[in-house]
């Protein structure tokens, strides 16, 4: 062993060079002649990496790393291209989205007739009486500038029940047959925490339901996915994420089927991202009985936090706010769980050693969630609980100070400013300077993450970087410029901070010897790009665990 120490000391003495403790390990692959942005503060730039058994063995200059080459090692010249750590999407719904892509009409379309045609097309292939389902519909993205109505849907598809989820996932639109099947008529009262919308002129059903009113449909829509379908869904979304440079994602509303789907897909060699799988609190008791808690698994599939939901959504304007929505003086949004419900589920999870991730968008939702977290820590202090505030959209200085004191982690929407710009006017210019508040979080010493919430938001990391750096939407409108961050900060948010949010900062999130060999090779250097063109930077290759998961 003396030999090992000596050699390590020798190599350790070379500036900007690091080596795994497993000294005898030989590199299998060397990537050289690259512009490596490591996101490692001790060595921010490098030219080459050596990889063995799925991990970085060495990171350094071309000559340092090429010196390690042994016979049989594969060398790839990256031609000066920029490499970054693989992106980590700290809040999305990939497994669920994969299943939906398998089964539903993608309604991310730009006019009502085009949506109607897509639904008709699906209805033609569906036996009469069976459901026609859609998702990714967005009422603000069609040229008519109005929401789908029950009559639009009846006109398009009269003989099948039709149900379309809004891109945000908190509201849905249905035709008459679907409402009949769900047992809802004009007189059905709003359920607690939910809303059945009516046409203000006629009092008839408008076709829209929100929040807990979706439960009526959930009961009657036969969305049965076989085990095979779930695996297929993960396979499909894996390819979509790999193409965009993502190597890790949090399944933010996971259920036991997702955990199984991830294991199945991984076993079949189809999983192309590392999954941190939250578990919906409805399954908490089952998980506790089985002795499962956060962290169980391996670097591919790991049990994440218990998921609680405090309030509504930003894109659908149901987040709970202290000051009403612009132009809607009595509309403060919706609270989904009571504080007491959150506390009692949270307490069980907290005592059992679970991380907790609570959906909290509006300032009232965040305040309520923090109160629950503060109480849990006060009553039963735990070291490093890393409480998460999922989305954590509308904040103020007081909330930020409390987050800092708790060590809480926000996962704000990364692509919303760019992609959902048209919805930002509902919040007003002043509030926008306190939304998706990356500048404030970073200045306070908090570690926010990159998070798409896909399907509600697009997951492409280059769009996230542009959105965060410019705070400008696709039409050139600027929203909340005080929250701009630098490109270097945005890259750190999208990589190392994401690893921290899942307790994995020691194994991923930066390009460092000993960490998992997850990286992305870009067509151009984002640090030298005009920030308004970041979205056009091509993803050339994505690597996970030392293997290419995508090559253009
Ligand atoms: Zn979500």
Short mmCIF file of C-alpha atoms and ligand atoms in Angstrom, two decimals:
data_model
loop_
_atom_site.label_atom_id
_atom_site.label_comp_id
_atom_site.label_asym_id
_atom_site.label_seq_id
_atom_site.Cartn_x
_atom_site.Cartn_y
_atom_site.Cartn_z
CA UNK A 1 0.00 0.00 0.00
CA UNK A 2 2.99 2.31 0.43
CA UNK A 3 3.19 2.37 -3.31
CA UNK A 4 -0.38 3.70 -3.57
CA UNK A 5 0.19 6.49 -1.09
CA UNK A 6 3.40 7.52 -2.79
CA UNK A 7 1.82 7.68 -6.19
CA UNK A 8 -1.19 9.55 -4.85
CA UNK A 9 1.06 12.04 -3.12
CA UNK A 10 2.97 12.50 -6.32
CA UNK A 11 -0.15 13.10 -8.37
CA UNK A 12 -1.72 15.18 -5.64
CA UNK A 13 1.21 17.55 -5.83
CA UNK A 14 0.41 18.40 -9.43
CA UNK A 15 -1.57 21.62 -9.57
CA UNK A 16 -5.25 21.34 -10.38
CA UNK A 17 -5.23 17.60 -10.45
CA UNK A 18 -7.21 15.11 -8.41
CA UNK A 19 -7.39 11.36 -8.32
CA UNK A 20 -9.71 8.75 -6.89
CA UNK A 21 -8.52 6.94 -3.78
CA UNK A 22 -8.85 3.73 -5.81
CA UNK A 23 -5.35 4.28 -7.07
CA UNK A 24 -4.95 1.10 -9.07
CA UNK A 25 -8.00 1.88 -11.21
CA UNK A 26 -7.20 2.38 -14.90
CA UNK A 27 -9.18 4.76 -17.09
CA UNK A 28 -11.50 3.19 -19.63
CA UNK A 29 -12.33 6.42 -21.41
CA UNK A 30 -10.65 9.81 -21.70
CA UNK A 31 -12.41 12.91 -23.02
CA UNK A 32 -9.89 15.57 -23.90
CA UNK A 33 -9.49 18.88 -25.71
CA UNK A 34 -12.68 20.16 -24.07
CA UNK A 35 -13.73 23.34 -22.30
CA UNK A 36 -14.90 21.68 -19.10
CA UNK A 37 -16.91 23.89 -16.71
CA UNK A 38 -16.68 21.68 -13.67
CA UNK A 39 -18.89 23.58 -11.18
CA UNK A 40 -16.19 22.60 -8.68
CA UNK A 41 -15.06 25.80 -6.95
CA UNK A 42 -11.62 24.33 -6.24
CA UNK A 43 -10.98 23.74 -9.94
CA UNK A 44 -13.57 25.55 -12.07
CA UNK A 45 -12.02 24.81 -15.46
CA UNK A 46 -10.41 21.72 -16.96
CA UNK A 47 -9.56 20.32 -20.38
CA UNK A 48 -9.93 16.61 -19.91
CA UNK A 49 -11.53 13.89 -17.80
CA UNK A 50 -10.68 10.24 -17.33
CA UNK A 51 -13.51 7.84 -16.58
CA UNK A 52 -13.59 4.35 -15.12
CA UNK A 53 -16.50 2.23 -13.95
CA UNK A 54 -19.01 5.01 -14.42
CA UNK A 55 -17.13 7.64 -12.42
CA UNK A 56 -14.65 10.40 -13.05
CA UNK A 57 -11.23 9.06 -12.22
CA UNK A 58 -9.36 12.28 -12.93
CA UNK A 59 -10.13 15.81 -14.04
CA UNK A 60 -7.40 18.16 -15.21
CA UNK A 61 -5.34 19.48 -18.09
CA UNK A 62 -4.98 17.55 -21.35
CA UNK A 63 -1.45 16.50 -20.53
CA UNK A 64 -2.21 15.44 -16.95
CA UNK A 65 -5.14 13.28 -17.95
CA UNK A 66 -3.70 11.89 -21.18
CA UNK A 67 -0.69 10.83 -19.14
CA UNK A 68 -2.94 8.32 -17.41
CA UNK A 69 -3.76 6.60 -20.70
CA UNK A 70 -3.03 2.89 -20.73
CA UNK A 71 -3.33 0.53 -23.65
CA UNK A 72 -6.94 -0.11 -24.59
CA UNK A 73 -8.26 3.19 -23.24
CA UNK A 74 -10.70 4.93 -25.56
CA UNK A 75 -9.83 8.59 -26.23
CA UNK A 76 -12.34 11.08 -27.55
CA UNK A 77 -11.25 14.52 -28.74
CA UNK A 78 -14.12 16.91 -28.01
CA UNK A 79 -12.69 19.54 -30.37
CA UNK A 80 -12.79 22.37 -27.84
CA UNK A 81 -16.50 21.94 -27.13
CA UNK A 82 -17.94 22.89 -23.74
CA UNK A 83 -18.82 20.17 -21.25
CA UNK A 84 -20.94 20.77 -18.14
CA UNK A 85 -22.13 18.42 -15.43
CA UNK A 86 -25.36 16.70 -16.49
CA UNK A 87 -28.41 18.81 -15.63
CA UNK A 88 -30.56 17.93 -12.64
CA UNK A 89 -34.26 18.66 -12.90
CA UNK A 90 -35.17 18.88 -9.22
CA UNK A 91 -38.94 18.88 -9.68
CA UNK A 92 -40.77 17.26 -12.55
CA UNK A 93 -43.12 14.39 -13.26
CA UNK A 94 -41.24 12.33 -15.84
CA UNK A 95 -42.59 8.84 -15.16
CA UNK A 96 -46.13 10.16 -15.06
CA UNK A 97 -45.52 12.26 -18.19
CA UNK A 98 -44.13 9.24 -20.01
CA UNK A 99 -47.33 7.29 -19.31
CA UNK A 100 -49.48 10.21 -20.43
CA UNK A 101 -47.51 10.55 -23.67
CA UNK A 102 -48.26 6.90 -24.35
CA UNK A 103 -52.02 7.29 -23.92
CA UNK A 104 -53.22 10.87 -24.33
CA UNK A 105 -53.64 13.50 -27.02
CA UNK A 106 -50.88 16.10 -26.64
CA UNK A 107 -52.96 19.32 -26.61
CA UNK A 108 -49.98 21.70 -26.64
CA UNK A 109 -51.55 23.26 -29.77
CA UNK A 110 -52.17 26.84 -30.81
CA UNK A 111 -55.86 27.07 -31.73
CA UNK A 112 -59.16 25.58 -30.61
CA UNK A 113 -59.99 24.08 -34.07
CA UNK A 114 -56.59 22.34 -34.14
CA UNK A 115 -57.27 20.89 -30.69
CA UNK A 116 -60.75 19.83 -31.81
CA UNK A 117 -59.27 18.12 -34.86
CA UNK A 118 -56.73 16.24 -32.75
CA UNK A 119 -59.48 15.04 -30.42
CA UNK A 120 -61.68 13.99 -33.38
CA UNK A 121 -58.79 12.07 -34.84
CA UNK A 122 -58.35 10.15 -31.59
CA UNK A 123 -62.13 9.62 -31.27
CA UNK A 124 -62.22 7.99 -34.71
CA UNK A 125 -59.84 5.31 -33.42
CA UNK A 126 -61.66 4.91 -30.10
CA UNK A 127 -64.83 2.79 -29.71
CA UNK A 128 -67.90 4.99 -29.02
CA UNK A 129 -68.52 5.52 -25.32
CA UNK A 130 -64.87 5.13 -24.37
CA UNK A 131 -62.87 8.08 -23.06
CA UNK A 132 -60.86 10.42 -25.22
CA UNK A 133 -58.20 11.97 -23.01
CA UNK A 134 -55.89 14.91 -23.54
CA UNK A 135 -53.13 16.74 -21.67
CA UNK A 136 -50.81 19.75 -21.92
CA UNK A 137 -53.75 22.02 -22.87
CA UNK A 138 -53.13 25.67 -22.00
CA UNK A 139 -55.96 28.22 -22.18
CA UNK A 140 -53.50 31.09 -22.66
CA UNK A 141 -51.68 29.56 -25.62
CA UNK A 142 -54.47 29.39 -28.20
CA UNK A 143 -55.00 32.23 -30.66
CA UNK A 144 -58.68 32.69 -29.66
CA UNK A 145 -57.61 34.09 -26.30
CA UNK A 146 -60.35 32.23 -24.45
CA UNK A 147 -60.67 28.89 -22.71
CA UNK A 148 -62.15 25.75 -24.25
CA UNK A 149 -65.86 25.40 -23.44
CA UNK A 150 -68.11 22.44 -22.95
CA UNK A 151 -69.73 23.26 -26.33
CA UNK A 152 -66.36 23.31 -28.14
CA UNK A 153 -65.80 19.80 -26.84
CA UNK A 154 -69.36 18.60 -27.50
CA UNK A 155 -69.14 19.91 -31.06
CA UNK A 156 -65.83 18.13 -31.68
CA UNK A 157 -66.58 14.82 -29.99
CA UNK A 158 -70.23 14.17 -29.08
CA UNK A 159 -70.19 10.37 -28.66
CA UNK A 160 -67.19 9.88 -26.41
CA UNK A 161 -66.60 11.34 -22.98
CA UNK A 162 -63.75 13.85 -23.36
CA UNK A 163 -61.45 14.99 -20.56
CA UNK A 164 -58.48 17.28 -21.06
CA UNK A 165 -55.98 18.20 -18.38
CA UNK A 166 -54.58 21.70 -18.29
CA UNK A 167 -50.83 21.85 -18.69
CA UNK A 168 -50.59 22.92 -15.05
CA UNK A 169 -52.37 19.76 -13.90
CA UNK A 170 -54.72 21.54 -11.47
CA UNK A 171 -57.67 22.21 -13.79
CA UNK A 172 -59.42 20.15 -16.45
CA UNK A 173 -61.96 20.60 -19.23
CA UNK A 174 -64.64 18.07 -20.15
CA UNK A 175 -67.61 17.60 -22.50
CA UNK A 176 -71.22 16.95 -21.50
CA UNK A 177 -70.98 13.17 -21.70
CA UNK A 178 -67.94 13.25 -19.41
CA UNK A 179 -69.77 15.41 -16.82
CA UNK A 180 -72.71 12.95 -16.93
CA UNK A 181 -70.36 10.01 -16.38
CA UNK A 182 -68.75 11.87 -13.47
CA UNK A 183 -72.17 12.48 -11.90
CA UNK A 184 -71.83 16.29 -12.04
CA UNK A 185 -74.67 18.58 -13.10
CA UNK A 186 -75.36 22.32 -12.78
CA UNK A 187 -76.53 21.91 -9.19
CA UNK A 188 -73.54 19.95 -7.90
CA UNK A 189 -71.90 22.09 -5.18
CA UNK A 190 -68.17 22.81 -5.18
CA UNK A 191 -66.33 20.18 -3.12
CA UNK A 192 -64.03 21.46 -0.33
CA UNK A 193 -60.81 22.75 -1.93
CA UNK A 194 -62.28 22.56 -5.42
CA UNK A 195 -64.37 24.35 -7.99
CA UNK A 196 -66.90 23.43 -10.69
CA UNK A 197 -67.09 26.45 -13.01
CA UNK A 198 -70.32 27.79 -14.47
CA UNK A 199 -71.06 30.13 -17.33
CA UNK A 200 -71.72 33.44 -15.49
CA UNK A 201 -74.54 34.36 -17.93
CA UNK A 202 -76.50 31.09 -18.04
CA UNK A 203 -75.38 29.29 -14.89
CA UNK A 204 -74.71 26.19 -16.98
CA UNK A 205 -71.56 24.12 -16.63
CA UNK A 206 -68.69 25.88 -18.41
CA UNK A 207 -66.70 22.69 -18.89
CA UNK A 208 -63.94 23.54 -16.41
CA UNK A 209 -63.21 22.01 -13.01
CA UNK A 210 -60.39 22.92 -10.61
CA UNK A 211 -58.33 21.30 -7.84
CA UNK A 212 -60.25 18.73 -5.74
CA UNK A 213 -63.21 18.74 -8.17
CA UNK A 214 -60.93 16.72 -10.45
CA UNK A 215 -61.60 13.85 -8.06
CA UNK A 216 -65.05 13.31 -9.65
CA UNK A 217 -63.35 12.47 -12.92
CA UNK A 218 -60.45 10.54 -11.41
CA UNK A 219 -63.04 8.09 -10.06
CA UNK A 220 -64.61 7.33 -13.43
CA UNK A 221 -61.75 7.64 -15.92
CA UNK A 222 -60.36 4.16 -16.46
CA UNK A 223 -56.72 5.14 -16.71
CA UNK A 224 -55.30 1.71 -16.15
CA UNK A 225 -51.67 1.32 -16.90
CA UNK A 226 -50.15 -2.11 -16.84
CA UNK A 227 -46.75 -2.67 -15.30
CA UNK A 228 -45.47 -2.91 -18.86
CA UNK A 229 -47.01 0.49 -19.78
CA UNK A 230 -45.33 2.13 -16.79
CA UNK A 231 -41.95 0.79 -17.85
CA UNK A 232 -42.63 1.91 -21.45
CA UNK A 233 -43.46 5.39 -20.16
CA UNK A 234 -40.12 5.67 -18.38
CA UNK A 235 -38.35 4.42 -21.49
CA UNK A 236 -40.05 7.03 -23.67
CA UNK A 237 -39.41 9.99 -21.36
CA UNK A 238 -35.82 8.81 -20.78
CA UNK A 239 -35.03 9.48 -24.41
CA UNK A 240 -36.69 12.90 -24.29
CA UNK A 241 -34.68 13.95 -21.21
CA UNK A 242 -31.38 12.54 -22.52
CA UNK A 243 -31.76 14.59 -25.73
CA UNK A 244 -32.00 17.73 -23.61
CA UNK A 245 -28.94 17.09 -21.42
CA UNK A 246 -30.75 16.01 -18.26
CA UNK A 247 -29.13 13.17 -16.30
CA UNK A 248 -31.12 13.30 -13.05
CA UNK A 249 -34.73 14.14 -12.24
CA UNK A 250 -36.97 14.20 -9.20
CA UNK A 251 -40.31 12.45 -9.66
CA UNK A 252 -42.13 15.03 -7.61
CA UNK A 253 -45.46 13.31 -7.02
CA UNK A 254 -44.38 9.67 -7.18
CA UNK A 255 -46.47 6.66 -6.22
CA UNK A 256 -45.35 3.05 -5.65
CA UNK A 257 -45.99 2.24 -9.34
CA UNK A 258 -43.43 4.87 -10.32
CA UNK A 259 -40.84 3.32 -8.06
CA UNK A 260 -41.52 -0.07 -9.65
CA UNK A 261 -41.47 1.40 -13.17
CA UNK A 262 -38.07 2.93 -12.48
CA UNK A 263 -36.69 -0.35 -11.21
CA UNK A 264 -38.16 -2.23 -14.19
CA UNK A 265 -36.81 0.27 -16.71
CA UNK A 266 -33.39 0.29 -15.07
CA UNK A 267 -33.23 -3.50 -15.08
CA UNK A 268 -34.16 -3.49 -18.77
CA UNK A 269 -31.36 -0.99 -19.51
CA UNK A 270 -33.90 1.67 -20.54
CA UNK A 271 -33.53 4.18 -17.73
CA UNK A 272 -31.41 7.10 -18.95
CA UNK A 273 -31.65 9.43 -15.94
CA UNK A 274 -31.20 9.03 -12.21
CA UNK A 275 -34.55 9.19 -10.48
CA UNK A 276 -35.17 10.62 -7.03
CA UNK A 277 -38.69 9.41 -6.46
CA UNK A 278 -40.91 11.37 -4.07
CA UNK A 279 -43.81 9.45 -2.59
CA UNK A 280 -47.26 11.01 -2.34
CA UNK A 281 -48.34 11.29 1.31
CA UNK A 282 -51.35 9.04 0.70
CA UNK A 283 -48.86 6.16 0.66
CA UNK A 284 -46.99 7.27 3.75
CA UNK A 285 -48.42 4.61 6.07
CA UNK A 286 -47.60 1.81 3.63
CA UNK A 287 -44.07 3.12 3.29
CA UNK A 288 -43.62 3.40 7.05
CA UNK A 289 -44.91 -0.14 7.56
CA UNK A 290 -42.38 -1.40 5.05
CA UNK A 291 -39.61 0.51 6.84
CA UNK A 292 -38.90 2.63 3.78
CA UNK A 293 -37.58 6.16 4.07
CA UNK A 294 -35.77 8.82 2.04
CA UNK A 295 -32.43 7.63 0.65
CA UNK A 296 -33.30 3.97 0.10
CA UNK A 297 -32.07 2.78 -3.29
CA UNK A 298 -28.93 3.46 -5.28
CA UNK A 299 -27.58 6.18 -7.52
CA UNK A 300 -30.08 5.21 -10.26
CA UNK A 301 -33.35 4.86 -8.39
CA UNK A 302 -33.69 6.36 -4.94
CA UNK A 303 -36.63 7.04 -2.62
CA UNK A 304 -37.03 10.79 -2.25
CA UNK A 305 -39.17 12.95 0.02
CA UNK A 306 -42.75 12.54 1.16
CA UNK A 307 -44.86 14.92 -0.91
CA UNK A 308 -47.45 17.19 0.65
CA UNK A 309 -49.51 19.79 -1.20
CA UNK A 310 -50.37 23.12 0.40
CA UNK A 311 -51.89 25.33 -2.31
CA UNK A 312 -52.74 25.70 -6.02
CA UNK A 313 -50.80 26.51 -9.16
CA UNK A 314 -49.10 29.54 -10.71
CA UNK A 315 -49.84 28.90 -14.38
CA UNK A 316 -53.53 28.27 -13.61
CA UNK A 317 -53.75 31.12 -11.09
CA UNK A 318 -54.89 29.04 -8.09
CA UNK A 319 -51.80 29.62 -5.86
CA UNK A 320 -52.79 31.05 -2.46
CA UNK A 321 -51.75 34.71 -2.22
CA UNK A 322 -51.97 37.35 0.51
CA UNK A 323 -52.79 40.01 -2.11
CA UNK A 324 -55.40 39.04 -4.74
CA UNK A 325 -54.66 38.39 -8.41
CA UNK A 326 -54.43 41.51 -10.59
CA UNK A 327 -57.90 42.55 -11.75
CA UNK A 328 -59.65 39.85 -9.65
CA UNK A 329 -60.13 41.60 -6.29
CA UNK A 330 -61.68 38.65 -4.42
CA UNK A 331 -59.49 35.91 -5.82
CA UNK A 332 -56.78 34.84 -3.39
CA UNK A 333 -56.33 31.32 -4.80
CA UNK A 334 -56.88 27.98 -3.08
CA UNK A 335 -55.47 26.15 -0.05
CA UNK A 336 -55.53 22.39 -0.71
CA UNK A 337 -54.56 20.88 2.67
CA UNK A 338 -55.15 22.45 6.06
CA UNK A 339 -52.19 23.32 8.23
CA UNK A 340 -53.25 20.64 10.72
CA UNK A 341 -53.41 17.96 7.99
CA UNK A 342 -49.97 18.96 6.79
CA UNK A 343 -48.63 18.87 10.31
CA UNK A 344 -49.98 15.43 11.15
CA UNK A 345 -48.72 13.80 7.92
CA UNK A 346 -45.49 15.79 8.14
CA UNK A 347 -44.88 14.75 11.74
CA UNK A 348 -45.12 11.04 10.95
CA UNK A 349 -42.73 11.43 8.05
CA UNK A 350 -40.33 13.68 9.95
CA UNK A 351 -40.11 11.33 12.94
CA UNK A 352 -39.41 8.40 10.62
CA UNK A 353 -36.49 10.21 9.00
CA UNK A 354 -38.14 11.26 5.75
CA UNK A 355 -37.32 14.41 3.88
CA UNK A 356 -40.51 16.42 3.28
CA UNK A 357 -41.30 18.26 0.05
CA UNK A 358 -44.39 20.46 0.11
CA UNK A 359 -45.98 22.06 -2.92
CA UNK A 360 -46.23 25.73 -1.91
CA UNK A 361 -46.55 28.46 -4.53
CA UNK A 362 -48.18 31.55 -3.06
CA UNK A 363 -46.79 33.56 -0.14
CA UNK A 364 -49.63 32.32 2.09
CA UNK A 365 -48.92 28.72 1.06
CA UNK A 366 -45.20 29.17 1.78
CA UNK A 367 -45.85 30.84 5.14
CA UNK A 368 -48.17 27.98 6.16
CA UNK A 369 -45.68 25.33 5.07
CA UNK A 370 -42.80 27.02 6.87
CA UNK A 371 -44.90 27.19 10.04
CA UNK A 372 -45.37 23.41 9.83
CA UNK A 373 -41.65 22.81 9.24
CA UNK A 374 -40.66 25.18 12.05
CA UNK A 375 -43.00 23.38 14.44
CA UNK A 376 -41.60 19.97 13.45
CA UNK A 377 -38.02 21.13 14.03
CA UNK A 378 -38.96 22.81 17.31
CA UNK A 379 -40.75 19.73 18.66
CA UNK A 380 -38.45 17.09 17.19
CA UNK A 381 -35.19 18.59 15.98
CA UNK A 382 -33.43 16.59 13.30
CA UNK A 383 -29.98 17.20 11.88
CA UNK A 384 -30.06 18.34 8.26
CA UNK A 385 -33.72 17.62 7.39
CA UNK A 386 -33.40 19.61 4.11
CA UNK A 387 -37.08 20.56 4.09
CA UNK A 388 -38.14 21.37 0.57
CA UNK A 389 -40.55 24.03 -0.65
CA UNK A 390 -41.68 22.77 -4.02
CA UNK A 391 -42.00 25.76 -6.40
CA UNK A 392 -41.80 28.38 -3.65
CA UNK A 393 -42.85 31.02 -6.14
CA UNK A 394 -44.04 34.21 -4.40
CA UNK A 395 -41.75 35.19 -1.52
CA UNK A 396 -40.78 38.17 0.63
CA UNK A 397 -37.81 39.00 2.85
CA UNK A 398 -39.42 37.55 5.96
CA UNK A 399 -40.14 34.19 4.28
CA UNK A 400 -36.60 34.07 2.89
CA UNK A 401 -35.10 34.71 6.35
CA UNK A 402 -37.17 31.86 7.79
CA UNK A 403 -36.11 29.54 4.96
CA UNK A 404 -32.47 30.39 5.58
CA UNK A 405 -32.85 29.73 9.32
CA UNK A 406 -34.41 26.32 8.60
CA UNK A 407 -31.96 25.40 5.83
CA UNK A 408 -34.98 24.89 3.54
CA UNK A 409 -34.58 24.31 -0.20
CA UNK A 410 -36.75 26.08 -2.81
CA UNK A 411 -37.34 24.52 -6.24
CA UNK A 412 -38.68 27.46 -8.29
CA UNK A 413 -39.95 27.03 -11.86
CA UNK A 414 -37.02 27.53 -14.19
CA UNK A 415 -38.71 28.01 -17.55
CA UNK A 416 -41.87 29.88 -16.57
CA UNK A 417 -40.69 33.43 -17.23
CA UNK A 418 -39.64 32.48 -20.75
CA UNK A 419 -42.45 30.06 -21.56
CA UNK A 420 -45.44 31.28 -19.55
CA UNK A 421 -44.79 35.02 -19.95
CA UNK A 422 -48.39 35.74 -20.97
CA UNK A 423 -49.61 34.61 -17.52
CA UNK A 424 -47.27 36.90 -15.64
CA UNK A 425 -49.55 39.94 -15.95
CA UNK A 426 -51.94 38.30 -13.45
CA UNK A 427 -49.29 38.82 -10.82
CA UNK A 428 -48.28 42.44 -11.50
CA UNK A 429 -44.84 43.98 -11.97
CA UNK A 430 -44.15 44.50 -8.29
CA UNK A 431 -44.97 40.92 -7.29
CA UNK A 432 -42.94 39.60 -10.24
CA UNK A 433 -39.82 40.99 -8.59
CA UNK A 434 -40.51 38.57 -5.74
CA UNK A 435 -41.32 35.52 -7.86
CA UNK A 436 -38.99 32.67 -8.94
CA UNK A 437 -36.67 34.65 -6.68
CA UNK A 438 -33.31 33.13 -7.55
CA UNK A 439 -31.35 36.35 -6.92
CA UNK A 440 -32.85 36.73 -3.45
CA UNK A 441 -32.33 33.06 -2.59
CA UNK A 442 -28.70 33.02 -3.69
CA UNK A 443 -27.93 36.32 -1.94
CA UNK A 444 -29.42 34.89 1.26
CA UNK A 445 -27.17 31.83 1.05
CA UNK A 446 -30.02 29.47 0.11
CA UNK A 447 -29.53 26.78 -2.58
CA UNK A 448 -32.36 26.96 -5.13
CA UNK A 449 -32.53 24.29 -7.85
CA UNK A 450 -33.49 24.05 -11.51
CA UNK A 451 -37.00 22.62 -11.80
CA UNK A 452 -39.29 22.31 -14.80
CA UNK A 453 -42.37 20.70 -13.27
CA UNK A 454 -42.84 19.00 -16.67
CA UNK A 455 -45.51 18.61 -18.07
CA UNK A 456 -46.60 22.04 -16.74
CA UNK A 457 -43.29 23.63 -17.78
CA UNK A 458 -40.87 22.69 -20.56
CA UNK A 459 -37.82 20.84 -19.23
CA UNK A 460 -35.10 21.96 -21.68
CA UNK A 461 -32.20 23.20 -19.50
CA UNK A 462 -31.07 25.76 -22.08
CA UNK A 463 -34.50 27.41 -21.85
CA UNK A 464 -34.14 27.39 -18.07
CA UNK A 465 -30.76 29.12 -18.24
CA UNK A 466 -32.06 31.78 -20.60
CA UNK A 467 -35.19 32.35 -18.52
CA UNK A 468 -33.21 32.70 -15.28
CA UNK A 469 -30.49 34.92 -16.71
CA UNK A 470 -32.69 37.26 -18.78
CA UNK A 471 -36.10 37.11 -17.03
CA UNK A 472 -37.50 37.69 -20.51
CA UNK A 473 -40.33 35.79 -22.20
CA UNK A 474 -40.35 34.48 -25.77
CA UNK A 475 -41.95 37.72 -27.01
CA UNK A 476 -39.33 39.95 -25.40
CA UNK A 477 -41.29 41.10 -22.31
CA UNK A 478 -39.20 41.36 -19.14
CA UNK A 479 -40.71 40.01 -15.91
CA UNK A 480 -39.11 40.67 -12.53
CA UNK A 481 -35.64 41.83 -13.68
CA UNK A 482 -34.42 42.18 -10.07
CA UNK A 483 -34.27 38.39 -9.85
CA UNK A 484 -31.81 37.93 -12.73
CA UNK A 485 -28.80 35.74 -11.96
CA UNK A 486 -25.55 35.22 -13.85
CA UNK A 487 -25.01 32.34 -16.25
CA UNK A 488 -22.44 30.80 -13.88
CA UNK A 489 -25.00 30.93 -11.08
CA UNK A 490 -27.70 29.45 -13.30
CA UNK A 491 -25.45 26.53 -14.23
CA UNK A 492 -24.69 25.86 -10.56
CA UNK A 493 -28.42 26.02 -9.78
CA UNK A 494 -29.07 23.46 -12.53
CA UNK A 495 -26.38 21.03 -11.40
CA UNK A 496 -24.79 21.09 -7.94
CA UNK A 497 -27.79 22.60 -6.16
CA UNK A 498 -30.00 19.88 -7.59
CA UNK A 499 -27.66 17.25 -6.17
CA UNK A 500 -27.80 18.94 -2.76
CA UNK A 501 -31.60 18.88 -2.80
CA UNK A 502 -31.50 15.06 -2.91
CA UNK A 503 -28.58 14.64 -0.45
CA UNK A 504 -26.34 13.59 -3.36
CA UNK A 505 -23.88 16.47 -3.60
CA UNK A 506 -21.04 14.07 -2.77
CA UNK A 507 -21.70 11.86 -5.79
CA UNK A 508 -22.95 14.21 -8.51
CA UNK A 509 -23.65 17.79 -9.60
CA UNK A 510 -20.07 18.68 -10.55
CA UNK A 511 -17.26 17.22 -12.61
CA UNK A 512 -14.86 16.00 -9.94
CA UNK A 513 -12.75 12.91 -9.45
CA UNK A 514 -14.81 10.32 -7.62
CA UNK A 515 -18.20 11.61 -8.76
CA UNK A 516 -20.54 9.89 -11.21
CA UNK A 517 -19.54 10.50 -14.82
CA UNK A 518 -22.65 12.46 -15.84
CA UNK A 519 -22.08 15.29 -18.29
CA UNK A 520 -23.40 17.12 -21.29
CA UNK A 521 -21.47 18.39 -24.31
CA UNK A 522 -22.83 21.59 -25.83
CA UNK A 523 -22.52 22.98 -29.35
CA UNK A 524 -21.46 26.39 -28.00
CA UNK A 525 -20.14 27.82 -24.74
CA UNK A 526 -23.04 29.30 -22.70
CA UNK A 527 -20.62 31.63 -20.88
CA UNK A 528 -19.74 33.33 -24.15
CA UNK A 529 -23.22 33.28 -25.64
CA UNK A 530 -25.55 36.26 -25.88
CA UNK A 531 -27.96 35.43 -23.02
CA UNK A 532 -30.95 35.89 -25.36
CA UNK A 533 -29.66 33.05 -27.54
CA UNK A 534 -28.90 30.47 -24.87
CA UNK A 535 -31.95 28.47 -25.91
CA UNK A 536 -30.43 27.92 -29.37
CA UNK A 537 -27.31 26.16 -28.05
CA UNK A 538 -27.49 22.60 -29.34
CA UNK A 539 -27.10 19.62 -27.04
CA UNK A 540 -24.54 17.44 -28.81
CA UNK A 541 -24.07 14.56 -26.40
CA UNK A 542 -25.24 13.49 -22.98
CA UNK A 543 -23.32 11.04 -20.82
CA UNK A 544 -24.57 9.20 -17.78
CA UNK A 545 -22.40 6.90 -15.72
CA UNK A 546 -19.65 7.03 -18.35
CA UNK A 547 -21.93 6.04 -21.25
CA UNK A 548 -23.51 8.22 -23.91
CA UNK A 549 -27.26 8.36 -23.37
CA UNK A 550 -27.64 10.69 -26.35
CA UNK A 551 -25.50 11.58 -29.36
CA UNK A 552 -26.75 14.07 -31.95
ZN1 LIG B 1 -45.08 19.37 -9.71
#
